[in-house]
Amino acid sequence: MAPAPRRDPRRFIYVALDVAFTILYVVLLTTTLHNRHAGARMVLYLLPLASTAMAIGTGVGRRWGWWLTIAGGATLLAWTVGFVILLLTTAAYLSGVYGAFGKAAASGATLAVFLVIEAVAFLPALQLKWALTRAGRRAFGLAPKAAA
Amino acid sequence: MTRRRALALAAVWILPSALLLAYVAVVYRTWRIEVPPRLGPEARAAVVASLRAALDGQAVAPTHAELRRRLPQDGPVVATLWLDGVVAARVEGYGPTIAAATAAAGQLASGHPQVKALPAASRARARWKVDVVVGRGPVERDHAVLQLVALHPGVDGLGATIAEPGAPLPPLLLPDEMFLEGLLAKKPLTKLMPEIGMGVDFARADFLLAKRSQRTPAQWKTTRKRYFRFRTDAFVETTGGVTPPLQLTRGLPPGPPVTAAGLRAAALAGARYLVEHLGPDGRYVYEQNLTTGRAIPGYSLPRHAGTTYFLAEVYRFTKAPWLREPIERAATLMVSLSEKGGCKRTLPDGRQLACVLEGGRKADLGSTALGVVALAEYTRATDDRRYLPEATALAEWILWMQRPDGSFRHIYDVSTGVADDKTMLLYFSGEAALALARMYAITGDVRYAQAAERALDWLVGWYDFFIGGFLYGEEHWTCIAAEALVPYKQKASYRDFCDGLARFWGQSQAHPGDYPDQPDLVGSHNLTPFVMPHNTPAGSHTEARISTYLLGKAAGHPRGWLRDDILETLGYLMAQQIGPHNDYAVSPAARGFGALATHPVDRTVRIDYVQHVCSAMIRGAALIE
């Protein structure tokens, strides 16, 4: 039988951060980061969807809430990795065809990588780490995982 | 820490980076076309000698040691015979080495019916251009974004291997053919700047490739094929073969050294081009395509006036007698337009106003301002004051259009006599400031100098905001005007502004090593190596930077770095100018000597391209001296 969820303040902090990031993503995507390609729009809207999933999962708790948090966090991390790979592909492609990526473009791409890590990957990395710990599982009302 | 844990920790930190690095290397190697060192002058001469012998029906294989180099996929060596700006014959010789492929091309050329049909005089006049295909790579045609940067413009050619048994050899579009056929940089990045384009017109490229493989477009569509990019070592025979064939990059050989005499000759060549394109009615051939020699419709009065100003400026520096009558012809047109335009009026205090316009009822500030600049420059250059009454009336109108804060209204309704207080257009305020400064120079009337000072204070003061020193508009006229006003007043605020602007432009200037695959762009002004740099901004920026240098010099602080930047850009622009050494693909109908095209891969010429670039050249010559 699963133990009753423990009051862990981190749970509420993460829910608040998830909601804040969801709002930030939606505002940015509807006001600034427009894209006329439907495929690209779908990829971009994964961000608020995944952060909403994390907020709901962490807020509700229980087993399915834990899985929802894990899925949302993993989606955001995978999104970041995919975005970094796309940036590197573009840089390598342009360097291959043009022989120069340009100092400004190279530093711009590096900045974009750091910005994406900070804006997309940082929160899910911490939240996933917490959800996978004994304390995190207890906060969701799950039994701590048996030690290997 | 256990050994296993230490290894896991190291793997966590190293593996992702290592994997991404390996991934980058794979992508880079896939798209990269590695090219060997370019052929030396003697090897190039040997190739051309072999092809020249082929014109006389002799097949002679070249023997130079460099030509024993192996050719990937057997080349080919593509030899194009240019006669009076038109392709007289084109052959593609395949072979395992450059020598063998050249011999094969020569064999084909000697039996080519169009070559045989050429009279001896034409054969002597014709020039071989050779493209040794030295590497191939894949091309991305389908991705919505990457296809904008599918080819390195002017450096990559496009070909297609036909995947059918017994298929003909791959049809090829050479790197220079890509832009001579108008296939490059035609897709505007934004509607706001339609002239800045990227990408390849693949639909037309397909049409040309189909034609080269002797198929209809419908047949080509259903043909199984694989497209590829390729790079060539290109060179062209010089007229009369007096020097070894010239290496070509984007269809242009390296430019001459930057000397005062060279710059003066280049500026005079530009002036000669404009004079040859000035009609009996005083109008220029506004825009034309150098490849076809066809004029492109359209006209701009500010550009007419700016071009005439440049001709007068060249006359002031050189006193070349053949310039004077054409300048007067073009200036008289402006005067007659101001008379016919219905803009003349007399103010209650007796001052007469006039403005330049043609058709319609809206006069713009730029046409009149540059008209004054041109007439004032004529007066400065010749001491002939015949146009002074008209220039005075035009300048009075500019004064009338100025607001008390120094800014200007830009549009005037001739029918109602009312100026538009809202519309602001690019360049006009700086042009008006220059007009007033020049009027002060020829009349000594301090009203003009005071008005020019107010205008410059407003123009420079506009940038007094949070990031004002980091962003600038096209303010080249402002700095030219600031320098023109030096005899009346020198202000540290003008120097600071123009120094900042010159530094800002310097950031967009390519220096040696910036773009390893694009050494031909050194000195050009561009924001990215992926969009071709335009020649006109390089010219207008350099005009303003020369003024900035002179502003500093007048204040006792000439900037050495600025002078170096200026000369580097002038070197780039000299290489861009059309002359006997690089006119192989220029139609004689275009009379293109002295012209400057839009950019290296767009052979369109407009009068203001020549004006700005050659004005920088003539003033740059004085800078060297």
PDB file of N, CA, C and O in Angstrom, chain A residues 37 81 84-86 88-105, chain B residues 20 23-24 27-28 31-32 140 146 149-153 229 231 514-518 529-530:
ATOM      1  N   HIS A  37       5.359  28.043 -40.414  1.00  0.00           N
ATOM      2  CA  HIS A  37       5.326  26.613 -40.732  1.00  0.00           C
ATOM      3  C   HIS A  37       4.591  25.860 -39.627  1.00  0.00           C
ATOM      4  O   HIS A  37       4.973  25.934 -38.446  1.00  0.00           O
ATOM      5  N   VAL A  81      17.645  18.702 -26.332  1.00  0.00           N
ATOM      6  CA  VAL A  81      18.693  17.964 -27.051  1.00  0.00           C
ATOM      7  C   VAL A  81      18.458  18.093 -28.559  1.00  0.00           C
ATOM      8  O   VAL A  81      19.376  18.358 -29.342  1.00  0.00           O
ATOM      9  N   VAL A  84      19.406  21.569 -29.746  1.00  0.00           N
ATOM     10  CA  VAL A  84      20.867  21.731 -29.814  1.00  0.00           C
ATOM     11  C   VAL A  84      21.411  21.015 -31.053  1.00  0.00           C
ATOM     12  O   VAL A  84      22.268  21.544 -31.769  1.00  0.00           O
ATOM     13  N   ILE A  85      20.863  19.818 -31.319  1.00  0.00           N
ATOM     14  CA  ILE A  85      21.329  19.074 -32.501  1.00  0.00           C
ATOM     15  C   ILE A  85      20.981  19.853 -33.779  1.00  0.00           C
ATOM     16  O   ILE A  85      21.792  19.939 -34.711  1.00  0.00           O
ATOM     17  N   LEU A  86      19.796  20.454 -33.814  1.00  0.00           N
ATOM     18  CA  LEU A  86      19.417  21.253 -34.991  1.00  0.00           C
ATOM     19  C   LEU A  86      20.359  22.439 -35.189  1.00  0.00           C
ATOM     20  O   LEU A  86      20.783  22.727 -36.312  1.00  0.00           O
ATOM     21  N   LEU A  88      23.444  22.678 -34.150  1.00  0.00           N
ATOM     22  CA  LEU A  88      24.753  22.174 -34.584  1.00  0.00           C
ATOM     23  C   LEU A  88      24.708  21.732 -36.046  1.00  0.00           C
ATOM     24  O   LEU A  88      25.660  21.942 -36.801  1.00  0.00           O
ATOM     25  N   THR A  89      23.583  21.117 -36.433  1.00  0.00           N
ATOM     26  CA  THR A  89      23.454  20.691 -37.838  1.00  0.00           C
ATOM     27  C   THR A  89      23.535  21.898 -38.760  1.00  0.00           C
ATOM     28  O   THR A  89      24.243  21.890 -39.772  1.00  0.00           O
ATOM     29  N   THR A  90      22.814  22.953 -38.397  1.00  0.00           N
ATOM     30  CA  THR A  90      22.805  24.159 -39.223  1.00  0.00           C
ATOM     31  C   THR A  90      24.212  24.741 -39.320  1.00  0.00           C
ATOM     32  O   THR A  90      24.679  25.090 -40.410  1.00  0.00           O
ATOM     33  N   ALA A  91      24.868  24.824 -38.152  1.00  0.00           N
ATOM     34  CA  ALA A  91      26.216  25.399 -38.145  1.00  0.00           C
ATOM     35  C   ALA A  91      27.170  24.558 -38.985  1.00  0.00           C
ATOM     36  O   ALA A  91      27.948  25.093 -39.790  1.00  0.00           O
ATOM     37  N   ALA A  92      27.095  23.228 -38.820  1.00  0.00           N
ATOM     38  CA  ALA A  92      28.007  22.352 -39.563  1.00  0.00           C
ATOM     39  C   ALA A  92      27.696  22.408 -41.050  1.00  0.00           C
ATOM     40  O   ALA A  92      28.602  22.439 -41.894  1.00  0.00           O
ATOM     41  N   TYR A  93      26.414  22.441 -41.385  1.00  0.00           N
ATOM     42  CA  TYR A  93      26.008  22.517 -42.798  1.00  0.00           C
ATOM     43  C   TYR A  93      26.520  23.809 -43.439  1.00  0.00           C
ATOM     44  O   TYR A  93      27.145  23.795 -44.504  1.00  0.00           O
ATOM     45  N   LEU A  94      26.258  24.928 -42.760  1.00  0.00           N
ATOM     46  CA  LEU A  94      26.668  26.223 -43.318  1.00  0.00           C
ATOM     47  C   LEU A  94      28.181  26.317 -43.423  1.00  0.00           C
ATOM     48  O   LEU A  94      28.726  26.861 -44.385  1.00  0.00           O
ATOM     49  N   SER A  95      28.855  25.767 -42.430  1.00  0.00           N
ATOM     50  CA  SER A  95      30.313  25.778 -42.476  1.00  0.00           C
ATOM     51  C   SER A  95      30.810  24.914 -43.630  1.00  0.00           C
ATOM     52  O   SER A  95      31.788  25.249 -44.292  1.00  0.00           O
ATOM     53  N   GLY A  96      30.120  23.809 -43.875  1.00  0.00           N
ATOM     54  CA  GLY A  96      30.505  22.929 -44.981  1.00  0.00           C
ATOM     55  C   GLY A  96      30.315  23.616 -46.317  1.00  0.00           C
ATOM     56  O   GLY A  96      31.182  23.566 -47.185  1.00  0.00           O
ATOM     57  N   VAL A  97      29.174  24.281 -46.515  1.00  0.00           N
ATOM     58  CA  VAL A  97      28.869  24.878 -47.818  1.00  0.00           C
ATOM     59  C   VAL A  97      29.630  26.192 -48.019  1.00  0.00           C
ATOM     60  O   VAL A  97      30.159  26.458 -49.081  1.00  0.00           O
ATOM     61  N   TYR A  98      29.694  27.015 -46.958  1.00  0.00           N
ATOM     62  CA  TYR A  98      30.266  28.361 -47.107  1.00  0.00           C
ATOM     63  C   TYR A  98      31.703  28.465 -46.612  1.00  0.00           C
ATOM     64  O   TYR A  98      32.351  29.474 -46.845  1.00  0.00           O
ATOM     65  N   GLY A  99      32.159  27.479 -45.883  1.00  0.00           N
ATOM     66  CA  GLY A  99      33.542  27.513 -45.407  1.00  0.00           C
ATOM     67  C   GLY A  99      33.729  28.436 -44.232  1.00  0.00           C
ATOM     68  O   GLY A  99      34.811  28.575 -43.698  1.00  0.00           O
ATOM     69  N   ALA A 100      32.696  29.117 -43.822  1.00  0.00           N
ATOM     70  CA  ALA A 100      32.797  30.006 -42.670  1.00  0.00           C
ATOM     71  C   ALA A 100      31.426  30.134 -42.063  1.00  0.00           C
ATOM     72  O   ALA A 100      30.450  30.310 -42.767  1.00  0.00           O
ATOM     73  N   PHE A 101      31.364  29.999 -40.775  1.00  0.00           N
ATOM     74  CA  PHE A 101      30.079  30.195 -40.129  1.00  0.00           C
ATOM     75  C   PHE A 101      29.990  31.622 -39.625  1.00  0.00           C
ATOM     76  O   PHE A 101      28.924  32.132 -39.337  1.00  0.00           O
ATOM     77  N   GLY A 102      31.113  32.292 -39.538  1.00  0.00           N
ATOM     78  CA  GLY A 102      31.119  33.681 -39.080  1.00  0.00           C
ATOM     79  C   GLY A 102      31.177  33.750 -37.568  1.00  0.00           C
ATOM     80  O   GLY A 102      30.541  32.973 -36.879  1.00  0.00           O
ATOM     81  N   LYS A 103      31.972  34.697 -37.079  1.00  0.00           N
ATOM     82  CA  LYS A 103      32.137  34.819 -35.633  1.00  0.00           C
ATOM     83  C   LYS A 103      30.802  35.151 -34.966  1.00  0.00           C
ATOM     84  O   LYS A 103      30.449  34.602 -33.934  1.00  0.00           O
ATOM     85  N   ALA A 104      30.064  36.077 -35.582  1.00  0.00           N
ATOM     86  CA  ALA A 104      28.793  36.497 -34.977  1.00  0.00           C
ATOM     87  C   ALA A 104      27.812  35.343 -34.963  1.00  0.00           C
ATOM     88  O   ALA A 104      27.123  35.106 -33.964  1.00  0.00           O
ATOM     89  N   ALA A 105      27.764  34.593 -36.084  1.00  0.00           N
ATOM     90  CA  ALA A 105      26.820  33.480 -36.152  1.00  0.00           C
ATOM     91  C   ALA A 105      27.212  32.392 -35.152  1.00  0.00           C
ATOM     92  O   ALA A 105      26.356  31.798 -34.483  1.00  0.00           O
TER      93      ALA A 105
ATOM     94  N   LEU B  20      28.152  14.651 -29.902  1.00  0.00           N
ATOM     95  CA  LEU B  20      27.741  15.828 -30.675  1.00  0.00           C
ATOM     96  C   LEU B  20      28.860  16.298 -31.601  1.00  0.00           C
ATOM     97  O   LEU B  20      28.625  16.685 -32.744  1.00  0.00           O
ATOM     98  N   TYR B  23      29.019  14.030 -34.481  1.00  0.00           N
ATOM     99  CA  TYR B  23      27.880  14.325 -35.347  1.00  0.00           C
ATOM    100  C   TYR B  23      28.170  15.554 -36.233  1.00  0.00           C
ATOM    101  O   TYR B  23      27.928  15.533 -37.441  1.00  0.00           O
ATOM    102  N   VAL B  24      28.717  16.591 -35.592  1.00  0.00           N
ATOM    103  CA  VAL B  24      29.063  17.809 -36.338  1.00  0.00           C
ATOM    104  C   VAL B  24      30.075  17.483 -37.437  1.00  0.00           C
ATOM    105  O   VAL B  24      29.956  17.956 -38.575  1.00  0.00           O
ATOM    106  N   VAL B  27      28.322  15.759 -40.383  1.00  0.00           N
ATOM    107  CA  VAL B  27      27.529  16.706 -41.192  1.00  0.00           C
ATOM    108  C   VAL B  27      28.462  17.587 -42.023  1.00  0.00           C
ATOM    109  O   VAL B  27      28.267  17.783 -43.225  1.00  0.00           O
ATOM    110  N   TYR B  28      29.509  18.093 -41.381  1.00  0.00           N
ATOM    111  CA  TYR B  28      30.448  18.984 -42.063  1.00  0.00           C
ATOM    112  C   TYR B  28      31.098  18.266 -43.251  1.00  0.00           C
ATOM    113  O   TYR B  28      31.143  18.791 -44.363  1.00  0.00           O
ATOM    114  N   TRP B  31      28.804  17.761 -46.354  1.00  0.00           N
ATOM    115  CA  TRP B  31      28.467  18.910 -47.194  1.00  0.00           C
ATOM    116  C   TRP B  31      29.680  19.657 -47.719  1.00  0.00           C
ATOM    117  O   TRP B  31      29.572  20.468 -48.641  1.00  0.00           O
ATOM    118  N   ARG B  32      30.818  19.384 -47.146  1.00  0.00           N
ATOM    119  CA  ARG B  32      32.028  20.110 -47.530  1.00  0.00           C
ATOM    120  C   ARG B  32      32.561  19.608 -48.872  1.00  0.00           C
ATOM    121  O   ARG B  32      32.622  18.397 -49.099  1.00  0.00           O
ATOM    122  N   GLU B 140      21.072  20.548 -51.123  1.00  0.00           N
ATOM    123  CA  GLU B 140      19.776  20.489 -50.438  1.00  0.00           C
ATOM    124  C   GLU B 140      18.784  21.374 -51.188  1.00  0.00           C
ATOM    125  O   GLU B 140      18.898  22.587 -51.178  1.00  0.00           O
ATOM    126  N   LEU B 146      16.868  25.526 -45.567  1.00  0.00           N
ATOM    127  CA  LEU B 146      18.229  25.237 -46.047  1.00  0.00           C
ATOM    128  C   LEU B 146      18.371  25.474 -47.553  1.00  0.00           C
ATOM    129  O   LEU B 146      19.460  25.777 -48.026  1.00  0.00           O
ATOM    130  N   VAL B 149      20.118  28.487 -48.629  1.00  0.00           N
ATOM    131  CA  VAL B 149      21.585  28.485 -48.573  1.00  0.00           C
ATOM    132  C   VAL B 149      22.112  27.174 -49.178  1.00  0.00           C
ATOM    133  O   VAL B 149      23.075  26.596 -48.705  1.00  0.00           O
ATOM    134  N   ALA B 150      21.428  26.723 -50.251  1.00  0.00           N
ATOM    135  CA  ALA B 150      21.784  25.429 -50.849  1.00  0.00           C
ATOM    136  C   ALA B 150      23.129  25.484 -51.560  1.00  0.00           C
ATOM    137  O   ALA B 150      23.885  24.512 -51.557  1.00  0.00           O
ATOM    138  N   LEU B 151      23.410  26.609 -52.180  1.00  0.00           N
ATOM    139  CA  LEU B 151      24.656  26.754 -52.942  1.00  0.00           C
ATOM    140  C   LEU B 151      25.420  27.962 -52.436  1.00  0.00           C
ATOM    141  O   LEU B 151      24.816  28.959 -52.037  1.00  0.00           O
ATOM    142  N   HIS B 152      26.725  27.867 -52.492  1.00  0.00           N
ATOM    143  CA  HIS B 152      27.560  29.033 -52.204  1.00  0.00           C
ATOM    144  C   HIS B 152      27.504  29.903 -53.464  1.00  0.00           C
ATOM    145  O   HIS B 152      28.054  29.529 -54.500  1.00  0.00           O
ATOM    146  N   PRO B 153      26.859  31.072 -53.400  1.00  0.00           N
ATOM    147  CA  PRO B 153      26.583  31.829 -54.632  1.00  0.00           C
ATOM    148  C   PRO B 153      27.844  32.211 -55.397  1.00  0.00           C
ATOM    149  O   PRO B 153      28.758  32.809 -54.843  1.00  0.00           O
ATOM    150  N   ARG B 229      26.229  19.587 -56.193  1.00  0.00           N
ATOM    151  CA  ARG B 229      26.967  20.843 -56.311  1.00  0.00           C
ATOM    152  C   ARG B 229      28.373  20.510 -56.785  1.00  0.00           C
ATOM    153  O   ARG B 229      28.845  19.399 -56.555  1.00  0.00           O
ATOM    154  N   ARG B 231      32.463  22.445 -57.478  1.00  0.00           N
ATOM    155  CA  ARG B 231      33.315  23.643 -57.479  1.00  0.00           C
ATOM    156  C   ARG B 231      34.333  23.551 -58.605  1.00  0.00           C
ATOM    157  O   ARG B 231      34.733  22.450 -58.989  1.00  0.00           O
ATOM    158  N   ASP B 514      38.536  36.422 -42.323  1.00  0.00           N
ATOM    159  CA  ASP B 514      37.193  36.355 -41.731  1.00  0.00           C
ATOM    160  C   ASP B 514      36.369  35.240 -42.350  1.00  0.00           C
ATOM    161  O   ASP B 514      35.671  34.519 -41.664  1.00  0.00           O
ATOM    162  N   TYR B 515      36.398  35.150 -43.668  1.00  0.00           N
ATOM    163  CA  TYR B 515      35.628  34.124 -44.381  1.00  0.00           C
ATOM    164  C   TYR B 515      36.622  33.294 -45.205  1.00  0.00           C
ATOM    165  O   TYR B 515      36.945  33.671 -46.333  1.00  0.00           O
ATOM    166  N   PRO B 516      37.100  32.179 -44.658  1.00  0.00           N
ATOM    167  CA  PRO B 516      38.190  31.452 -45.320  1.00  0.00           C
ATOM    168  C   PRO B 516      37.897  31.043 -46.767  1.00  0.00           C
ATOM    169  O   PRO B 516      38.790  31.032 -47.598  1.00  0.00           O
ATOM    170  N   ASP B 517      36.644  30.698 -47.068  1.00  0.00           N
ATOM    171  CA  ASP B 517      36.329  30.279 -48.440  1.00  0.00           C
ATOM    172  C   ASP B 517      35.990  31.455 -49.340  1.00  0.00           C
ATOM    173  O   ASP B 517      35.682  31.269 -50.511  1.00  0.00           O
ATOM    174  N   GLN B 518      35.988  32.657 -48.774  1.00  0.00           N
ATOM    175  CA  GLN B 518      35.526  33.802 -49.560  1.00  0.00           C
ATOM    176  C   GLN B 518      36.498  34.973 -49.464  1.00  0.00           C
ATOM    177  O   GLN B 518      36.110  36.075 -49.086  1.00  0.00           O
ATOM    178  N   PRO B 529      28.142  36.020 -43.967  1.00  0.00           N
ATOM    179  CA  PRO B 529      28.752  35.478 -45.189  1.00  0.00           C
ATOM    180  C   PRO B 529      27.741  34.757 -46.078  1.00  0.00           C
ATOM    181  O   PRO B 529      28.087  34.280 -47.139  1.00  0.00           O
ATOM    182  N   PHE B 530      26.472  34.681 -45.648  1.00  0.00           N
ATOM    183  CA  PHE B 530      25.495  33.907 -46.413  1.00  0.00           C
ATOM    184  C   PHE B 530      24.668  34.754 -47.379  1.00  0.00           C
ATOM    185  O   PHE B 530      23.897  34.235 -48.154  1.00  0.00           O
TER     186      PHE B 530
END
